[in-house]
Amino acid sequence: MEFKYIDAHCHIEDKSFNKNRDEIVKNAKDNGVEIVTSGASLGGCKRALNFKKEYGIYLTLGFHPGRTKAQDNVVDKVYNLIRENEKELLAVGEVGLDINVQNLDRQKIVFEKFVGLAEELNKPVIIHGRGLEKECFDVLNNRVVSMFHCYSGSINLAKELIENGHYVSLSTLVCFSKDHQNLVENLDLENIVVETDSPYLSPIKGEKNEPKNVIKVVEKIWEIKKEEYSLAEITKIIYDNTKKLYRI
Ligand SMILES: [Zn+2]
């Protein structure tokens, strides 16, 4: 099977896939979609590491800002797990800041710790920046290359990120959200990647999201940009962007 797509961010290790994980990984492969799964908690990172080996998929490991109420020893365990398995992962993340979590000072400390680790390991960082994209960019201070997962910030900041060599990931939200479609209209394809964030952000009501739906994101981008590009061109540009980001 020739791969044409990469789901740049999803959660294969999510427990909601326990009943059909084999099937959704197969669905992706059969449709030419490679998977980058992203551990986001201590348990999630351990499971993601196992599934990376079991399925031969790609891996990133991090600690979601929504988890930062946890004690330091939990954060340290994730930190050490990343160090010990450095060779297994493409990037550190998802890590970052979330406006809906009420402990911003604590989030910043944890985020800084993982950015420092990525810098030391010379790996890109996958950012969760909901509502605080600019603050995340400030913390990064261009020390490492980053990818803003499920980007929902402003058009101007997206342009600034890309000018600075960072990547902007468009999720399945593009399939139905006018704001996200507006982003597509106003950005070139440079440093754009696509993701599903499965099992979240399903483009189909009542269904769990899965990595093969990343094809729908590419098709939606093409629908918006079809005067400039063919579908094959868009597919290839996005695939190549993702390989460059993850150095694969
Ligand atoms: Zn995620």
Short mmCIF file of C-alpha atoms and ligand atoms in Angstrom, two decimals:
data_model
loop_
_atom_site.label_atom_id
_atom_site.label_comp_id
_atom_site.label_asym_id
_atom_site.label_seq_id
_atom_site.Cartn_x
_atom_site.Cartn_y
_atom_site.Cartn_z
CA MET A 1 0.00 0.00 0.00
CA GLU A 2 1.29 3.40 -0.93
CA PHE A 3 0.75 6.04 1.75
CA LYS A 4 -0.55 9.41 0.59
CA TYR A 5 -1.73 10.93 3.85
CA ILE A 6 -0.50 11.31 7.42
CA ASP A 7 -2.84 11.96 10.32
CA ALA A 8 -0.39 14.26 12.10
CA HIS A 9 -2.10 14.01 15.50
CA CYS A 10 -4.55 11.54 17.02
CA HIS A 11 -4.99 9.30 20.05
CA ILE A 12 -5.04 5.65 19.03
CA GLU A 13 -4.31 4.76 22.66
CA ASP A 14 -7.60 6.30 23.79
CA LYS A 15 -9.60 3.74 25.76
CA SER A 16 -12.66 4.40 23.63
CA PHE A 17 -10.83 2.49 20.85
CA ASN A 18 -10.39 -0.63 22.99
CA LYS A 19 -13.15 -2.46 21.15
CA ASN A 20 -12.13 -1.66 17.56
CA ARG A 21 -8.54 -0.42 17.57
CA ASP A 22 -7.36 -3.12 15.13
CA GLU A 23 -10.12 -2.17 12.74
CA ILE A 24 -9.49 1.58 12.78
CA VAL A 25 -5.73 1.14 12.29
CA LYS A 26 -6.49 -1.18 9.36
CA ASN A 27 -9.03 1.31 7.92
CA ALA A 28 -6.31 3.95 7.94
CA LYS A 29 -3.69 1.73 6.30
CA ASP A 30 -6.14 0.45 3.67
CA ASN A 31 -6.88 4.06 2.75
CA GLY A 32 -3.23 5.11 2.52
CA VAL A 33 -3.19 7.00 5.83
CA GLU A 34 -0.20 6.87 8.18
CA ILE A 35 -0.83 7.55 11.86
CA VAL A 36 0.99 9.68 14.43
CA THR A 37 -0.47 8.86 17.83
CA SER A 38 0.08 11.25 20.72
CA GLY A 39 0.26 10.22 24.35
CA ALA A 40 -1.17 12.98 26.53
CA SER A 41 -1.18 11.56 30.08
CA LEU A 42 1.03 9.14 32.03
CA GLY A 43 -1.20 6.13 31.29
CA GLY A 44 -1.85 7.34 27.75
CA CYS A 45 1.89 7.66 27.05
CA LYS A 46 2.54 4.10 28.23
CA ARG A 47 -0.29 2.72 26.09
CA ALA A 48 0.75 4.82 23.09
CA LEU A 49 4.29 3.47 23.35
CA ASN A 50 2.97 -0.10 23.27
CA PHE A 51 0.64 0.55 20.33
CA LYS A 52 3.45 2.24 18.43
CA LYS A 53 5.34 -1.04 18.60
CA GLU A 54 2.32 -3.27 18.04
CA TYR A 55 1.01 -1.46 14.96
CA GLY A 56 4.16 0.10 13.55
CA ILE A 57 2.68 3.60 13.73
CA TYR A 58 4.46 6.86 14.63
CA LEU A 59 4.54 8.29 18.12
CA THR A 60 4.78 11.53 20.07
CA LEU A 61 4.67 11.70 23.87
CA GLY A 62 3.60 14.58 26.07
CA PHE A 63 1.37 15.80 28.85
CA HIS A 64 -1.88 17.63 28.12
CA PRO A 65 -2.30 21.01 29.87
CA GLY A 66 -5.65 19.74 31.18
CA ARG A 67 -3.66 17.18 33.22
CA THR A 68 -1.40 19.68 34.96
CA LYS A 69 -3.30 19.54 38.25
CA ALA A 70 -1.37 16.30 38.77
CA GLN A 71 1.49 16.15 41.27
CA ASP A 72 5.08 16.77 40.24
CA ASN A 73 5.93 13.08 40.51
CA VAL A 74 3.41 12.26 37.74
CA VAL A 75 4.86 14.97 35.51
CA ASP A 76 8.36 13.66 36.26
CA LYS A 77 7.36 10.13 35.29
CA VAL A 78 6.19 11.33 31.87
CA TYR A 79 9.36 13.40 31.53
CA ASN A 80 11.52 10.37 32.30
CA LEU A 81 9.47 8.09 30.04
CA ILE A 82 10.18 10.48 27.15
CA ARG A 83 13.90 10.53 27.91
CA GLU A 84 14.12 6.75 28.21
CA ASN A 85 12.23 6.20 24.95
CA GLU A 86 13.72 9.08 23.02
CA LYS A 87 14.40 6.92 19.96
CA GLU A 88 10.78 5.74 19.72
CA LEU A 89 9.25 9.20 19.34
CA LEU A 90 9.16 11.82 16.62
CA ALA A 91 8.25 14.77 18.83
CA VAL A 92 7.43 15.91 22.35
CA GLY A 93 3.71 16.62 22.82
CA GLU A 94 1.02 17.34 23.07
CA VAL A 95 2.00 19.94 25.63
CA GLY A 96 0.98 23.56 26.01
CA LEU A 97 -1.57 25.88 27.56
CA ASP A 98 -5.37 25.81 27.67
CA ILE A 99 -7.54 28.81 28.51
CA ASN A 100 -10.25 26.53 29.94
CA VAL A 101 -7.99 25.11 32.65
CA GLN A 102 -7.80 27.31 35.75
CA ASN A 103 -4.13 27.01 36.72
CA LEU A 104 -2.18 29.00 34.17
CA ASP A 105 0.93 29.51 36.32
CA ARG A 106 1.21 25.77 36.89
CA GLN A 107 0.55 25.05 33.19
CA LYS A 108 3.38 27.39 32.23
CA ILE A 109 5.85 25.63 34.52
CA VAL A 110 4.97 22.21 33.10
CA PHE A 111 4.97 23.47 29.50
CA GLU A 112 8.37 25.09 29.97
CA LYS A 113 9.75 21.84 31.36
CA PHE A 114 8.71 19.88 28.25
CA VAL A 115 9.88 22.57 25.83
CA GLY A 116 13.26 22.41 27.57
CA LEU A 117 13.28 18.64 27.13
CA ALA A 118 12.42 18.91 23.42
CA GLU A 119 15.24 21.40 23.01
CA GLU A 120 17.66 19.05 24.73
CA LEU A 121 16.52 16.06 22.63
CA ASN A 122 16.41 18.16 19.45
CA LYS A 123 12.81 17.19 18.66
CA PRO A 124 9.85 19.27 17.50
CA VAL A 125 7.08 20.11 19.96
CA ILE A 126 3.38 19.46 19.40
CA ILE A 127 1.42 22.31 20.94
CA HIS A 128 -2.04 22.30 22.45
CA GLY A 129 -2.71 26.02 22.66
CA ARG A 130 -6.46 26.44 22.95
CA GLY A 131 -7.23 30.14 23.45
CA LEU A 132 -3.60 30.86 24.39
CA GLU A 133 -1.81 30.34 21.09
CA LYS A 134 0.12 33.62 21.36
CA GLU A 135 1.27 32.78 24.90
CA CYS A 136 2.50 29.38 23.69
CA PHE A 137 4.44 31.06 20.90
CA ASP A 138 6.02 33.39 23.48
CA VAL A 139 7.08 30.48 25.72
CA LEU A 140 8.59 28.68 22.71
CA ASN A 141 10.59 31.74 21.75
CA ASN A 142 11.70 29.87 18.59
CA ARG A 143 13.91 27.51 20.60
CA VAL A 144 12.43 24.48 18.83
CA VAL A 145 10.27 23.86 15.78
CA SER A 146 6.65 23.35 16.75
CA MET A 147 3.36 22.22 15.31
CA PHE A 148 0.20 23.86 16.66
CA HIS A 149 -2.27 21.00 16.79
CA CYS A 150 -5.90 21.73 15.92
CA TYR A 151 -5.00 25.34 15.29
CA SER A 152 -7.85 27.68 16.22
CA GLY A 153 -6.02 30.99 16.66
CA SER A 154 -5.99 34.08 14.48
CA ILE A 155 -4.98 34.24 10.83
CA ASN A 156 -2.22 36.74 11.63
CA LEU A 157 -0.64 34.55 14.28
CA ALA A 158 -0.79 31.55 11.94
CA LYS A 159 1.12 33.56 9.35
CA GLU A 160 3.67 34.64 11.94
CA LEU A 161 4.15 31.05 13.11
CA ILE A 162 4.73 29.86 9.55
CA GLU A 163 7.15 32.71 8.83
CA ASN A 164 9.12 31.52 11.84
CA GLY A 165 9.30 27.95 10.53
CA HIS A 166 6.53 26.49 12.70
CA TYR A 167 3.68 24.30 11.46
CA VAL A 168 -0.08 24.82 11.65
CA SER A 169 -2.28 21.73 11.85
CA LEU A 170 -5.82 21.86 10.52
CA SER A 171 -8.18 19.33 12.02
CA THR A 172 -11.45 17.73 10.96
CA LEU A 173 -13.09 20.92 12.33
CA VAL A 174 -12.33 22.32 8.85
CA CYS A 175 -15.06 20.02 7.49
CA PHE A 176 -17.83 21.94 9.27
CA SER A 177 -16.49 25.08 11.02
CA LYS A 178 -16.70 28.37 9.11
CA ASP A 179 -13.87 29.88 11.21
CA HIS A 180 -11.53 27.05 10.27
CA GLN A 181 -12.54 27.23 6.61
CA ASN A 182 -11.72 30.91 6.78
CA LEU A 183 -8.23 30.02 7.98
CA VAL A 184 -7.78 27.78 4.94
CA GLU A 185 -8.88 30.58 2.63
CA ASN A 186 -6.34 32.96 4.12
CA LEU A 187 -3.29 30.72 4.41
CA ASP A 188 -1.01 29.24 1.78
CA LEU A 189 -0.14 25.55 2.03
CA GLU A 190 3.36 26.20 3.32
CA ASN A 191 3.86 24.36 6.65
CA ILE A 192 0.23 23.25 6.78
CA VAL A 193 -0.42 19.72 8.07
CA VAL A 194 -3.69 17.89 8.80
CA GLU A 195 -5.01 15.79 11.66
CA THR A 196 -8.12 14.19 13.11
CA ASP A 197 -7.40 14.36 16.87
CA SER A 198 -9.33 11.05 16.93
CA PRO A 199 -11.42 9.99 18.77
CA TYR A 200 -12.39 13.68 19.16
CA LEU A 201 -13.62 16.24 16.61
CA SER A 202 -15.60 13.85 14.43
CA PRO A 203 -16.76 15.29 11.11
CA ILE A 204 -19.71 12.87 11.19
CA LYS A 205 -22.45 13.43 13.78
CA GLY A 206 -22.83 10.59 16.26
CA GLU A 207 -19.66 8.79 15.14
CA LYS A 208 -16.24 8.63 16.76
CA ASN A 209 -13.52 10.21 14.69
CA GLU A 210 -10.82 7.98 13.19
CA PRO A 211 -7.55 8.64 11.32
CA LYS A 212 -8.86 7.76 7.84
CA ASN A 213 -11.08 10.88 8.11
CA VAL A 214 -7.97 12.97 7.61
CA ILE A 215 -8.72 12.44 3.90
CA LYS A 216 -11.87 14.54 4.39
CA VAL A 217 -9.73 17.42 5.70
CA VAL A 218 -7.50 17.30 2.61
CA GLU A 219 -10.58 17.17 0.36
CA LYS A 220 -12.14 20.14 2.14
CA ILE A 221 -8.95 22.16 1.75
CA TRP A 222 -8.99 21.27 -1.95
CA GLU A 223 -12.62 22.37 -2.24
CA ILE A 224 -11.57 25.78 -0.94
CA LYS A 225 -8.40 26.03 -3.03
CA LYS A 226 -9.34 24.17 -6.20
CA GLU A 227 -8.73 27.15 -8.44
CA GLU A 228 -5.08 27.12 -7.43
CA TYR A 229 -4.31 23.40 -7.04
CA SER A 230 -5.39 19.94 -8.12
CA LEU A 231 -6.38 17.47 -5.38
CA ALA A 232 -3.23 15.45 -6.09
CA GLU A 233 -1.04 18.53 -5.66
CA ILE A 234 -2.63 19.46 -2.34
CA THR A 235 -2.37 15.89 -1.09
CA LYS A 236 1.32 15.73 -1.94
CA ILE A 237 2.20 19.16 -0.50
CA ILE A 238 0.54 18.35 2.82
CA TYR A 239 2.12 14.88 2.98
CA ASP A 240 5.56 16.33 2.30
CA ASN A 241 5.03 19.10 4.88
CA THR A 242 4.25 16.47 7.51
CA LYS A 243 7.31 14.39 6.65
CA LYS A 244 9.46 17.49 6.93
CA LEU A 245 7.97 18.45 10.30
CA TYR A 246 8.53 14.99 11.75
CA ARG A 247 11.79 14.35 9.85
CA ILE A 248 10.59 11.04 8.45
ZN ZN B 1 -4.99 15.69 20.94
#
